[in-house]
Coordinates of C-alpha atoms and ligand atoms in Angstrom, one line a residue:
Chain W
M1 CA 10.8 -20.5 -30.6
S2 CA 9.6 -20.2 -27.0
K3 CA 6.7 -17.8 -26.3
P4 CA 7.4 -14.8 -24.0
F5 CA 6.1 -15.3 -20.5
L6 CA 4.4 -11.8 -20.3
K7 CA 3.5 -10.0 -23.4
I8 CA 2.1 -6.4 -23.7
E9 CA 0.7 -5.9 -27.2
H10 CA 0.0 -2.5 -28.7
V11 CA -1.6 -1.1 -25.6
D12 CA -3.3 2.3 -25.8
K13 CA -4.9 4.0 -22.9
S14 CA -6.9 7.2 -22.8
F15 CA -9.0 8.6 -20.0
S16 CA -12.0 10.6 -21.1
R17 CA -14.2 12.9 -19.1
G18 CA -17.1 14.3 -21.1
A19 CA -15.7 15.6 -24.4
M20 CA -12.1 15.8 -23.0
T21 CA -9.9 12.9 -23.9
N22 CA -6.5 12.5 -22.3
E23 CA -4.4 10.0 -24.2
V24 CA -1.9 8.6 -21.7
L25 CA -0.3 5.6 -23.4
K26 CA 0.1 5.1 -27.1
D27 CA 1.1 1.8 -28.7
V28 CA 3.1 0.2 -25.9
S29 CA 4.5 -3.2 -26.6
L30 CA 6.8 -5.2 -24.4
E31 CA 7.8 -8.8 -24.0
V32 CA 9.1 -10.2 -20.7
N33 CA 10.7 -13.6 -20.2
E34 CA 10.2 -15.8 -17.2
G35 CA 12.5 -14.8 -14.3
E36 CA 13.4 -11.5 -15.8
Y37 CA 13.6 -8.3 -13.7
I38 CA 12.4 -5.3 -15.7
S39 CA 12.4 -1.7 -14.6
I40 CA 10.2 0.9 -16.1
I41 CA 11.6 4.4 -15.7
G42 CA 10.1 7.8 -16.9
H43 CA 9.2 11.2 -15.6
S44 CA 6.3 11.7 -13.2
G45 CA 2.9 11.5 -14.8
C46 CA 4.0 9.8 -18.0
G47 CA 1.7 6.8 -17.3
K48 CA 3.9 4.2 -15.6
S49 CA 1.4 3.4 -12.9
T50 CA -1.3 3.3 -15.6
L51 CA 0.7 0.7 -17.5
L52 CA 1.3 -1.4 -14.4
N53 CA -2.4 -1.3 -13.5
I54 CA -3.3 -2.5 -17.0
V55 CA -0.9 -5.5 -16.5
A56 CA -2.5 -6.0 -13.0
G57 CA -5.9 -5.9 -14.6
L58 CA -7.0 -3.1 -12.3
T59 CA -7.4 -0.7 -15.3
E60 CA -8.7 -1.7 -18.7
A61 CA -6.7 -0.8 -21.8
T62 CA -8.5 1.2 -24.4
K63 CA -6.8 -0.8 -27.1
G64 CA -4.4 -3.7 -27.2
V65 CA -4.0 -6.8 -25.0
V66 CA -1.8 -8.2 -22.3
F67 CA -1.0 -11.9 -22.3
L68 CA 0.4 -13.9 -19.4
E69 CA 1.5 -17.4 -20.4
G70 CA -0.5 -17.0 -23.5
K71 CA -3.7 -16.2 -21.7
V72 CA -5.4 -12.8 -22.0
V73 CA -5.3 -10.7 -18.8
D74 CA -8.8 -9.2 -18.3
E75 CA -9.2 -9.0 -14.5
P76 CA -7.0 -8.6 -11.4
G77 CA -5.8 -11.7 -9.7
P78 CA -3.2 -13.0 -7.2
D79 CA -1.1 -14.4 -10.1
R80 CA -0.1 -10.7 -10.7
A81 CA 0.5 -9.5 -7.1
V82 CA 1.0 -5.7 -6.8
V83 CA 3.1 -3.8 -4.3
F84 CA 1.4 -0.4 -4.4
Q85 CA 3.0 3.0 -4.5
N86 CA 1.6 3.7 -1.0
H87 CA 1.9 0.3 0.6
S88 CA -2.0 -0.1 0.9
L89 CA -1.9 -2.2 4.0
L90 CA -5.2 -2.6 5.8
P91 CA -4.8 -0.5 8.9
W92 CA -7.3 -2.5 11.1
L93 CA -5.2 -5.7 10.6
T94 CA -1.9 -6.5 12.1
C95 CA 1.1 -7.2 9.9
Y96 CA 0.6 -10.9 10.2
E97 CA -3.1 -10.6 9.4
N98 CA -2.4 -8.5 6.4
V99 CA -0.2 -11.2 4.9
A100 CA -2.5 -14.0 6.2
L101 CA -5.5 -12.4 4.4
A102 CA -3.7 -13.0 1.1
V103 CA -2.5 -16.4 2.0
D104 CA -5.9 -17.6 3.3
K105 CA -7.5 -16.4 0.1
V106 CA -4.9 -17.9 -2.3
F107 CA -4.1 -21.1 -0.5
G108 CA -7.3 -21.6 1.5
R109 CA -8.0 -24.9 -0.4
S110 CA -4.5 -26.2 -1.2
K111 CA -2.8 -25.8 2.2
T112 CA -3.7 -26.8 5.7
K113 CA -4.0 -24.2 8.5
A114 CA -0.6 -25.0 9.9
E115 CA 1.0 -24.9 6.4
R116 CA -0.6 -21.5 5.8
H117 CA 0.8 -20.2 9.1
D118 CA 4.3 -21.4 8.3
W119 CA 3.9 -19.8 4.9
V120 CA 3.0 -16.4 6.3
M121 CA 5.9 -16.6 8.9
H122 CA 8.3 -17.6 6.1
K123 CA 7.4 -14.5 4.0
L124 CA 7.6 -12.3 7.1
K125 CA 11.1 -13.8 7.8
L126 CA 12.1 -13.2 4.2
V127 CA 11.6 -9.4 4.6
H128 CA 13.0 -9.5 8.2
M129 CA 9.7 -8.5 9.8
E130 CA 8.7 -11.5 11.9
H131 CA 9.5 -9.4 15.0
A132 CA 6.7 -7.0 14.2
K133 CA 4.1 -9.5 13.2
D134 CA 1.6 -8.4 15.8
R135 CA 1.9 -4.7 15.3
R136 CA -0.5 -2.7 13.2
P137 CA 0.6 -0.6 10.2
S138 CA 0.2 2.6 12.1
E139 CA 2.7 1.4 14.6
I140 CA 5.6 0.7 12.2
S141 CA 7.8 2.9 10.0
G142 CA 7.3 3.5 6.3
G143 CA 10.1 1.1 5.3
M144 CA 8.6 -1.6 7.4
K145 CA 5.2 -1.0 5.9
Q146 CA 6.7 -1.4 2.4
R147 CA 8.4 -4.6 3.5
I148 CA 5.1 -6.0 4.7
G149 CA 3.6 -5.0 1.4
I150 CA 6.3 -7.0 -0.4
A151 CA 5.8 -9.9 2.0
R152 CA 2.1 -9.9 1.2
A153 CA 2.8 -9.9 -2.6
L154 CA 5.4 -12.6 -2.3
A155 CA 3.0 -14.7 -0.2
M156 CA 0.6 -14.9 -3.2
Q157 CA 3.3 -16.8 -5.1
P158 CA 2.6 -14.7 -8.1
K159 CA 3.6 -15.4 -11.7
V160 CA 4.5 -11.8 -12.1
L161 CA 5.4 -9.4 -9.3
L162 CA 4.4 -5.8 -10.0
L163 CA 6.1 -3.1 -8.0
D164 CA 5.0 0.5 -8.2
E165 CA 7.8 2.6 -6.9
P166 CA 8.2 0.3 -3.9
F167 CA 10.9 2.5 -2.3
G168 CA 9.8 5.9 -3.6
A169 CA 8.6 7.3 -0.3
L170 CA 11.6 6.1 1.7
D171 CA 14.8 7.8 2.9
A172 CA 18.0 6.9 1.1
L173 CA 19.4 4.6 3.8
T174 CA 16.2 2.6 4.1
R175 CA 15.9 2.4 0.4
T176 CA 19.4 1.0 0.0
H177 CA 18.7 -1.5 2.6
L178 CA 15.5 -2.7 1.0
Q179 CA 17.1 -2.8 -2.5
D180 CA 19.6 -5.2 -1.1
Q181 CA 16.9 -7.3 0.5
V182 CA 14.9 -7.4 -2.8
M183 CA 18.1 -8.5 -4.7
Q184 CA 18.6 -11.3 -2.2
I185 CA 15.0 -12.4 -2.4
Q186 CA 15.2 -12.3 -6.1
T187 CA 18.3 -14.6 -6.3
E188 CA 16.4 -17.0 -4.0
L189 CA 12.9 -17.0 -5.6
K190 CA 13.7 -16.0 -9.3
N191 CA 10.4 -14.1 -9.7
T192 CA 9.4 -12.3 -12.9
V193 CA 9.3 -8.7 -11.8
L194 CA 8.0 -5.5 -13.3
M195 CA 9.1 -2.5 -11.2
I196 CA 8.4 1.2 -11.7
T197 CA 11.0 3.5 -10.4
H198 CA 12.2 7.1 -10.6
D199 CA 15.7 6.2 -9.4
V200 CA 18.3 5.6 -12.1
D201 CA 20.7 3.8 -9.7
E202 CA 18.0 1.5 -8.5
A203 CA 17.0 0.6 -12.0
V204 CA 20.5 -0.3 -13.0
L205 CA 21.3 -2.1 -9.8
L206 CA 18.3 -4.4 -9.8
S207 CA 17.2 -4.9 -13.4
D208 CA 18.0 -7.2 -16.3
R209 CA 16.5 -4.6 -18.7
I210 CA 15.4 -1.0 -18.3
V211 CA 12.4 0.2 -20.1
M212 CA 12.5 4.0 -20.6
M213 CA 9.3 5.8 -21.3
T214 CA 8.9 9.1 -23.2
N215 CA 7.0 11.9 -21.6
G216 CA 3.2 12.0 -21.8
P217 CA 0.7 12.7 -23.2
S218 CA 0.7 9.7 -25.5
A219 CA 3.8 8.2 -23.8
R220 CA 5.5 5.2 -25.5
I221 CA 8.5 3.1 -24.8
G222 CA 11.4 5.2 -26.0
E223 CA 14.3 2.8 -25.5
I224 CA 15.0 -0.5 -23.8
L225 CA 18.5 -1.0 -22.3
D226 CA 20.0 -4.3 -21.5
V227 CA 22.0 -4.3 -18.2
N228 CA 24.9 -6.6 -18.7
L229 CA 26.1 -7.0 -15.2
P230 CA 26.8 -10.4 -13.6
R231 CA 24.8 -11.4 -10.5
P232 CA 25.0 -11.4 -7.6
R233 CA 25.7 -7.7 -7.8
K234 CA 27.5 -5.8 -5.1
R235 CA 26.6 -2.1 -4.8
L236 CA 30.0 -1.0 -3.8
E237 CA 31.9 -2.9 -6.4
L238 CA 29.6 -1.7 -9.1
V239 CA 30.4 2.0 -8.4
S240 CA 33.6 1.7 -10.5
D241 CA 32.3 -0.9 -13.0
R242 CA 32.6 0.2 -16.6
N243 CA 29.3 -1.4 -17.7
Y244 CA 27.5 0.0 -14.7
I245 CA 28.7 3.5 -15.4
A246 CA 27.8 3.2 -19.1
A247 CA 24.3 1.9 -18.3
R248 CA 23.7 4.6 -15.8
A249 CA 24.9 7.3 -18.3
A250 CA 22.6 5.9 -21.0
V251 CA 19.5 6.2 -18.8
L252 CA 20.4 9.6 -17.5
K253 CA 21.0 10.8 -21.0
F254 CA 17.6 9.5 -22.1
L255 CA 15.8 11.1 -19.2
Y256 CA 17.5 14.4 -19.0
E257 CA 18.7 15.2 -22.5
R258 CA 16.3 13.7 -24.9
H259 CA 13.1 13.6 -22.9
R260 CA 13.5 16.4 -20.5
F261 CA 10.6 16.8 -18.1
V262 CA 8.4 19.6 -19.3
E263 CA 6.5 21.4 -16.7
A264 CA 2.8 21.6 -17.5
A265 CA 1.9 25.2 -18.2
Chain S
M1 CA 25.1 10.0 40.4
T2 CA 28.1 12.0 39.4
Q3 CA 30.2 9.9 41.7
S4 CA 29.2 6.6 40.3
A5 CA 29.6 7.8 36.8
A6 CA 33.1 9.0 37.6
A7 CA 33.8 5.7 39.2
A8 CA 32.6 3.8 36.1
A9 CA 34.8 6.0 34.0
N10 CA 37.8 5.2 36.2
V11 CA 37.2 1.5 36.2
T12 CA 36.2 0.8 32.6
P13 CA 39.7 0.8 31.1
L14 CA 40.7 -2.0 33.4
K15 CA 37.7 -4.2 33.4
P16 CA 34.7 -3.9 31.2
T17 CA 32.1 -5.4 33.7
P18 CA 32.0 -2.7 36.4
Q19 CA 30.2 -0.4 34.0
A20 CA 27.1 -2.6 34.4
S21 CA 27.2 -2.5 38.2
A22 CA 27.7 1.2 38.1
T23 CA 24.5 1.6 36.1
V24 CA 22.5 -0.6 38.5
V25 CA 23.5 1.7 41.4
A26 CA 22.7 4.9 39.5
L27 CA 19.3 3.9 38.0
P28 CA 16.9 3.4 40.9
Q29 CA 17.2 6.9 42.2
P30 CA 15.7 8.8 39.2
K31 CA 13.2 5.9 38.6
K32 CA 11.7 6.4 42.0
S33 CA 11.3 10.2 41.7
L34 CA 9.9 9.8 38.2
F35 CA 7.3 7.4 39.5
D36 CA 6.3 9.9 42.2
A37 CA 6.0 12.7 39.6
R38 CA 3.9 10.6 37.4
T39 CA 1.3 9.7 40.1
K40 CA 1.3 13.4 41.1
T41 CA 0.5 14.6 37.5
R42 CA -2.1 11.9 37.2
A43 CA -3.8 12.9 40.4
L44 CA -3.7 16.5 39.2
E45 CA -5.2 15.6 35.8
L46 CA -8.0 13.7 37.6
A47 CA -8.8 16.6 39.8
A48 CA -8.8 19.0 36.8
T49 CA -11.5 16.9 35.1
V50 CA -13.6 16.2 38.2
V51 CA -13.5 19.4 40.1
P52 CA -14.9 21.9 37.5
P53 CA -18.2 20.0 36.9
I54 CA -18.7 19.5 40.6
V55 CA -18.3 23.2 41.2
T56 CA -20.7 24.1 38.4
I57 CA -23.3 21.6 39.6
A58 CA -23.1 22.9 43.2
A59 CA -23.4 26.5 41.9
L60 CA -26.4 25.7 39.8
L61 CA -28.1 23.8 42.7
L62 CA -27.5 26.8 45.0
L63 CA -29.0 29.2 42.5
W64 CA -32.0 27.0 42.0
E65 CA -32.5 26.6 45.8
M66 CA -32.4 30.4 46.1
L67 CA -34.7 31.1 43.2
C68 CA -37.4 28.5 44.3
S69 CA -37.2 28.6 48.1
S70 CA -39.9 31.2 48.5
P71 CA -43.3 29.7 49.2
S72 CA -44.9 31.5 46.3
S73 CA -42.6 29.9 43.6
S74 CA -44.3 27.6 41.1
L75 CA -41.5 25.1 41.1
P76 CA -40.0 23.2 44.0
A77 CA -36.4 23.8 45.2
P78 CA -33.9 21.0 45.2
S79 CA -34.3 20.3 48.9
T80 CA -38.1 20.0 48.4
V81 CA -37.6 17.7 45.4
I82 CA -35.5 15.3 47.5
S83 CA -37.8 15.3 50.4
D84 CA -40.9 14.8 48.1
T85 CA -39.4 12.0 46.1
W86 CA -37.4 10.2 48.8
E87 CA -39.7 7.2 48.5
L88 CA -39.0 7.0 44.8
I89 CA -35.3 7.4 45.2
A90 CA -35.0 4.8 47.9
N91 CA -37.2 2.2 46.2
P92 CA -36.4 2.1 42.5
F93 CA -37.8 -1.4 42.1
Y94 CA -41.1 -1.5 44.0
D95 CA -44.1 -2.9 42.1
N96 CA -47.7 -2.2 43.2
G97 CA -49.2 -3.6 40.0
G98 CA -50.5 -1.7 37.0
N99 CA -48.5 1.4 36.2
D100 CA -47.5 2.0 39.8
K101 CA -43.9 0.8 39.6
G102 CA -40.5 2.1 40.7
L103 CA -38.4 4.3 38.5
G104 CA -36.0 1.5 37.9
W105 CA -38.9 -0.6 36.2
Q106 CA -40.1 2.5 34.3
L107 CA -36.6 3.1 32.9
Y108 CA -36.2 -0.7 32.2
A109 CA -39.4 -0.7 30.2
S110 CA -38.2 2.3 28.1
L111 CA -34.8 0.8 27.6
K112 CA -36.3 -2.4 26.4
R113 CA -38.2 -0.6 23.7
V114 CA -35.2 1.4 22.7
A115 CA -33.0 -1.7 22.6
L116 CA -35.3 -3.5 20.2
G117 CA -36.0 -0.5 18.0
Y118 CA -32.4 0.6 17.9
A119 CA -31.0 -2.9 17.2
L120 CA -33.4 -3.2 14.3
A121 CA -32.4 0.3 13.0
A122 CA -28.7 -0.5 13.4
V123 CA -28.9 -3.7 11.3
A124 CA -31.3 -2.3 8.7
G125 CA -29.4 1.0 8.6
V126 CA -26.0 -0.6 8.0
A127 CA -27.5 -2.9 5.3
L128 CA -29.3 -0.1 3.5
G129 CA -26.3 2.3 3.9
A130 CA -24.1 -0.3 2.3
L131 CA -26.5 -0.6 -0.6
V132 CA -26.7 3.1 -1.1
G133 CA -22.9 3.6 -0.6
G134 CA -22.0 0.7 -2.9
S135 CA -24.2 1.2 -5.8
T136 CA -24.7 4.4 -7.8
W137 CA -28.1 3.3 -9.0
A138 CA -29.3 2.5 -5.5
M139 CA -28.1 5.9 -4.4
R140 CA -29.8 7.7 -7.2
G141 CA -33.1 5.9 -6.5
L142 CA -33.0 5.9 -2.7
D143 CA -31.1 9.0 -1.6
P144 CA -33.9 11.5 -2.4
V145 CA -36.4 9.4 -0.7
F146 CA -34.2 9.1 2.4
Q147 CA -33.5 12.8 2.4
V148 CA -37.2 13.6 2.6
L149 CA -38.2 10.9 5.0
R150 CA -35.5 11.7 7.5
T151 CA -36.9 15.2 8.0
I152 CA -40.2 13.9 9.4
P153 CA -40.3 14.4 13.2
P154 CA -40.3 11.1 15.1
L155 CA -43.7 11.7 16.7
A156 CA -45.4 12.4 13.4
W157 CA -44.9 8.6 12.6
L158 CA -46.8 7.6 15.8
P159 CA -50.4 8.0 14.6
L160 CA -49.6 6.1 11.4
S161 CA -47.9 3.3 13.2
L162 CA -50.7 3.1 15.7
A163 CA -53.1 2.7 12.7
A164 CA -50.9 0.0 11.2
F165 CA -50.0 -2.0 14.3
R166 CA -53.2 -1.3 16.4
D167 CA -51.1 -1.5 19.6
G168 CA -48.9 0.8 21.5
E169 CA -45.9 -1.4 22.1
P170 CA -44.9 -2.2 18.4
S171 CA -45.8 1.4 17.5
A172 CA -43.3 2.8 20.1
I173 CA -40.6 0.4 18.8
F174 CA -41.4 1.4 15.3
V175 CA -41.0 5.1 16.2
I176 CA -37.5 4.4 17.7
F177 CA -36.6 2.4 14.6
I178 CA -37.6 5.1 12.2
T179 CA -35.9 7.8 14.2
A180 CA -32.6 6.0 14.6
I181 CA -32.2 4.6 11.1
W182 CA -31.5 7.7 9.1
P183 CA -28.2 8.8 10.6
V184 CA -27.1 5.2 10.5
I185 CA -28.0 4.8 6.8
I186 CA -26.5 8.2 5.8
N187 CA -23.2 7.8 7.7
T188 CA -22.7 4.2 6.6
A189 CA -23.2 5.3 3.0
V190 CA -20.7 8.1 3.3
G191 CA -18.2 5.7 4.9
I192 CA -18.6 3.2 2.2
R193 CA -18.3 5.8 -0.6
N194 CA -15.1 7.0 1.1
I195 CA -13.3 3.6 1.1
P196 CA -9.9 4.4 -0.4
Q197 CA -9.3 3.0 -3.9
D198 CA -6.2 1.3 -2.4
Y199 CA -8.3 -1.0 -0.3
K200 CA -10.5 -1.8 -3.3
N201 CA -7.4 -2.6 -5.3
V202 CA -6.2 -5.0 -2.7
A203 CA -9.6 -6.7 -2.6
Q204 CA -9.6 -7.0 -6.4
V205 CA -6.1 -8.4 -6.6
L206 CA -7.1 -11.0 -4.0
R207 CA -10.3 -11.7 -5.8
L208 CA -12.4 -11.4 -2.6
N209 CA -16.0 -12.4 -3.2
P210 CA -18.8 -10.0 -2.3
I211 CA -19.3 -11.5 1.2
E212 CA -15.6 -11.4 2.0
Y213 CA -15.4 -7.9 0.6
F214 CA -18.3 -6.8 2.9
T215 CA -16.9 -8.3 6.1
K216 CA -13.2 -7.9 5.5
I217 CA -12.9 -4.5 3.8
M218 CA -16.2 -2.6 3.8
L219 CA -17.3 -3.0 7.4
P220 CA -13.9 -2.3 9.0
A221 CA -13.1 0.6 6.6
A222 CA -16.4 2.2 7.2
A223 CA -16.6 1.4 10.9
P224 CA -15.7 4.9 12.1
Y225 CA -18.5 6.4 10.0
I226 CA -20.9 3.7 11.0
F227 CA -20.3 4.4 14.6
T228 CA -20.8 8.1 14.1
G229 CA -24.2 7.2 12.8
L230 CA -24.9 4.8 15.6
R231 CA -24.0 7.3 18.2
I232 CA -26.3 10.0 16.7
G233 CA -29.0 7.3 16.4
I234 CA -28.9 6.2 20.1
G235 CA -29.3 9.9 21.2
L236 CA -32.3 10.4 18.9
S237 CA -33.8 7.1 20.1
W238 CA -33.7 8.2 23.7
L239 CA -35.2 11.6 22.8
A240 CA -38.0 9.9 20.8
I241 CA -39.0 7.2 23.4
V242 CA -39.8 9.7 26.1
A243 CA -42.1 11.6 23.8
A244 CA -43.7 8.5 22.3
E245 CA -44.4 7.0 25.7
M246 CA -46.2 10.1 26.8
L247 CA -48.7 9.4 24.1
I248 CA -49.0 5.6 24.2
G249 CA -49.2 5.2 28.0
G250 CA -48.4 2.1 30.0
V251 CA -45.2 1.5 31.9
G252 CA -42.2 3.6 30.8
I253 CA -40.4 6.7 31.9
G254 CA -42.2 8.9 29.3
F255 CA -45.7 8.1 30.6
F256 CA -44.4 8.3 34.2
I257 CA -43.6 12.0 33.5
W258 CA -46.9 12.6 31.8
D259 CA -48.8 10.9 34.6
A260 CA -46.9 12.9 37.2
W261 CA -47.9 16.1 35.4
N262 CA -51.5 15.1 35.4
S263 CA -51.5 14.5 39.1
S264 CA -49.3 17.6 39.7
R265 CA -46.3 15.7 41.2
I266 CA -43.8 18.3 40.0
S267 CA -41.0 16.9 42.1
D268 CA -41.5 13.5 40.5
I269 CA -41.1 15.1 37.1
I270 CA -37.8 16.7 38.1
L271 CA -36.4 13.5 39.4
A272 CA -37.5 11.6 36.3
L273 CA -35.8 14.2 34.1
I274 CA -32.6 13.8 36.0
Y275 CA -32.8 10.0 35.5
V276 CA -33.6 10.4 31.8
G277 CA -30.6 12.7 31.3
A278 CA -28.3 10.3 33.2
V279 CA -29.5 7.3 31.2
G280 CA -29.1 9.2 27.9
Y281 CA -25.6 10.1 28.9
V282 CA -24.7 6.5 29.8
L283 CA -26.1 5.2 26.5
D284 CA -24.1 7.7 24.5
R285 CA -20.9 6.8 26.4
L286 CA -21.6 3.1 25.9
V287 CA -21.8 3.4 22.1
A288 CA -18.7 5.6 22.2
L289 CA -16.8 3.0 24.2
V290 CA -17.8 0.2 21.8
A291 CA -16.8 2.4 18.9
A292 CA -13.4 3.1 20.4
A293 CA -12.8 -0.6 21.0
V294 CA -13.9 -1.7 17.6
T295 CA -12.3 1.1 15.5
R296 CA -8.9 0.9 17.3
G297 CA -6.2 1.4 14.7
T298 CA -8.5 2.1 11.8
A299 CA -8.3 5.8 12.0
A300 CA -4.5 6.2 11.6
S301 CA -2.9 4.9 8.4
Ligands
ATP1 N1 -8.3 7.4 -13.3 C1 -7.8 8.4 -14.0 N2 -8.6 9.2 -14.7 C2 -8.1 10.2 -15.4 N3 -6.8 10.4 -15.7 C3 -5.9 9.6 -15.1 C4 -6.3 8.5 -14.2 N4 -5.3 7.9 -13.8 C5 -4.2 8.5 -14.3 N5 -4.6 9.5 -15.1 C6 -3.7 10.4 -15.9 O1 -2.8 9.6 -16.5 C7 -1.5 10.2 -16.5 C8 -0.5 9.2 -16.0 O2 -0.7 8.9 -14.7 P1 0.1 7.8 -13.9 O3 -0.4 7.7 -12.5 O4 0.1 6.5 -14.7 O5 1.6 8.4 -13.9 P2 2.9 7.9 -13.3 O6 3.9 7.8 -14.5 O7 2.7 6.7 -12.5 O8 3.4 9.1 -12.4 P3 4.2 9.1 -11.0 O9 5.6 8.7 -11.4 O10 4.0 10.4 -10.5 O11 3.5 8.0 -10.2 C9 -1.6 11.4 -15.6 O12 -1.6 12.6 -16.5 C10 -2.9 11.3 -14.9 O13 -3.5 12.6 -14.8
MG2 MG1 2.7 6.3 -10.4

């Protein structure tokens, strides 16, 4: 029996301030195989980002453990690169320098200067951003920033790529475009990906499995849906595909019927 | 323009190329007038920034001249100031030995003290500010001390530093240092406390070591705040040096003013004050220029 690549085991997380304790995650377990593309979907505030940050090592779980290739995850590292919800590029660096900062840190010893330059340029090319390499984040659009964020994460050659609503803040057209690019990159690089999303179509289109979370507080994994669609997937052809429609319906049903978003009083 | 556009419209269905030639003919005209308009607006803008201060200064000089032109007035009028101090204005760099030097040398001596004290304050201030901003315990321990020390007027430090250094020169530099350091420390600390969590997350994922974190994240992220502190600091330094030099004596614009007062050269005092103001303004602009160059792109996200 092969061990799962990434394993989240009985993770609880609560935030406490003084006597107040807010239990966000309760007994979350998930196993992810190498090369799998997993989406995590759930209503706003249920704890998706918290779960991702625990896998990234940026947040410590109250209880439970995360294993990556059998090793306990207890601190952040470039083997779990994150594309943050709000791009998080450093505004004083150009696009090239933002990616190069990661490359120099991760491959400073193992690659020569020329190799590192080629590596940065290759990642920029992968997200079609080599033309804007000398511009600063304030000079490019939201979609372009997100692409640089993805390039920076890919440049670390991570074991797991963690995407926190990478397309959340973008308009529908740009989002579609980036989803296609991510699919294309995925067929090429075969990364293991954990992606948070609000968007049902995006989840079905990109994922091998969709993890649906119940509403907080004490959110857990409600259901896991296998998406049985052959790759490469074509957006337009899928629209009338029976499996696609069924998967989409199942997620919608989970989100809007069984775990309706309850407005906090 | 209408003609060429119409021509292009007529020709296009037959041959696709004429369209390009039509555009070439049409373009230069608006381009030329646009350029003219732009130079005109730029000239107007320049006039709008330069003319008002000139008018104000002229009006003030006129008022001053009128108020002080009577022989009984205790202060000299501008015309008298210029005629009295013409020797000083014309020869800023004469040197008759001792304290009898041109205003250029006096200012140079003061600037040298400020440069040394301010440079020390900038380095120590950023380092201490980083410590206070980065560590909760350092903040709890040091912040109350800083808050008390920073309210002490610069000159109040002078007797103590004279006692410690037994010499005027290091004492004056110390007074500059202790005056300029507080705004640098406090602003640096605020800047570092305000570094967005996002940047810290990036640093953690990349596993930057403390030195890399300091140079690659902390300094650039806090740069706008640090420069605010540096700019306040240079202003305070220049305020303090004039006062301190009055007390320590020797070459320096502060003692020059004090000396002029003791020998009743009121016109010399006025000239020196104008120079002090001008140098202070230039120092402030210099720091602002460096700040603008260094923090370019940092403010916007
Ligand atoms: N550092 C923190 N301290 C206290 N509470 C926190 C902290 N971070 C998150 N929470 C709480 O945890 C809950 C889940 O937050 P989280 O950011 O994980 O939600 P999310 O599912 O990512 O939401 P969204 O889809 O809007 O991004 C929220 O109720 C939030 O208030
Ligand atoms: Mg979130």
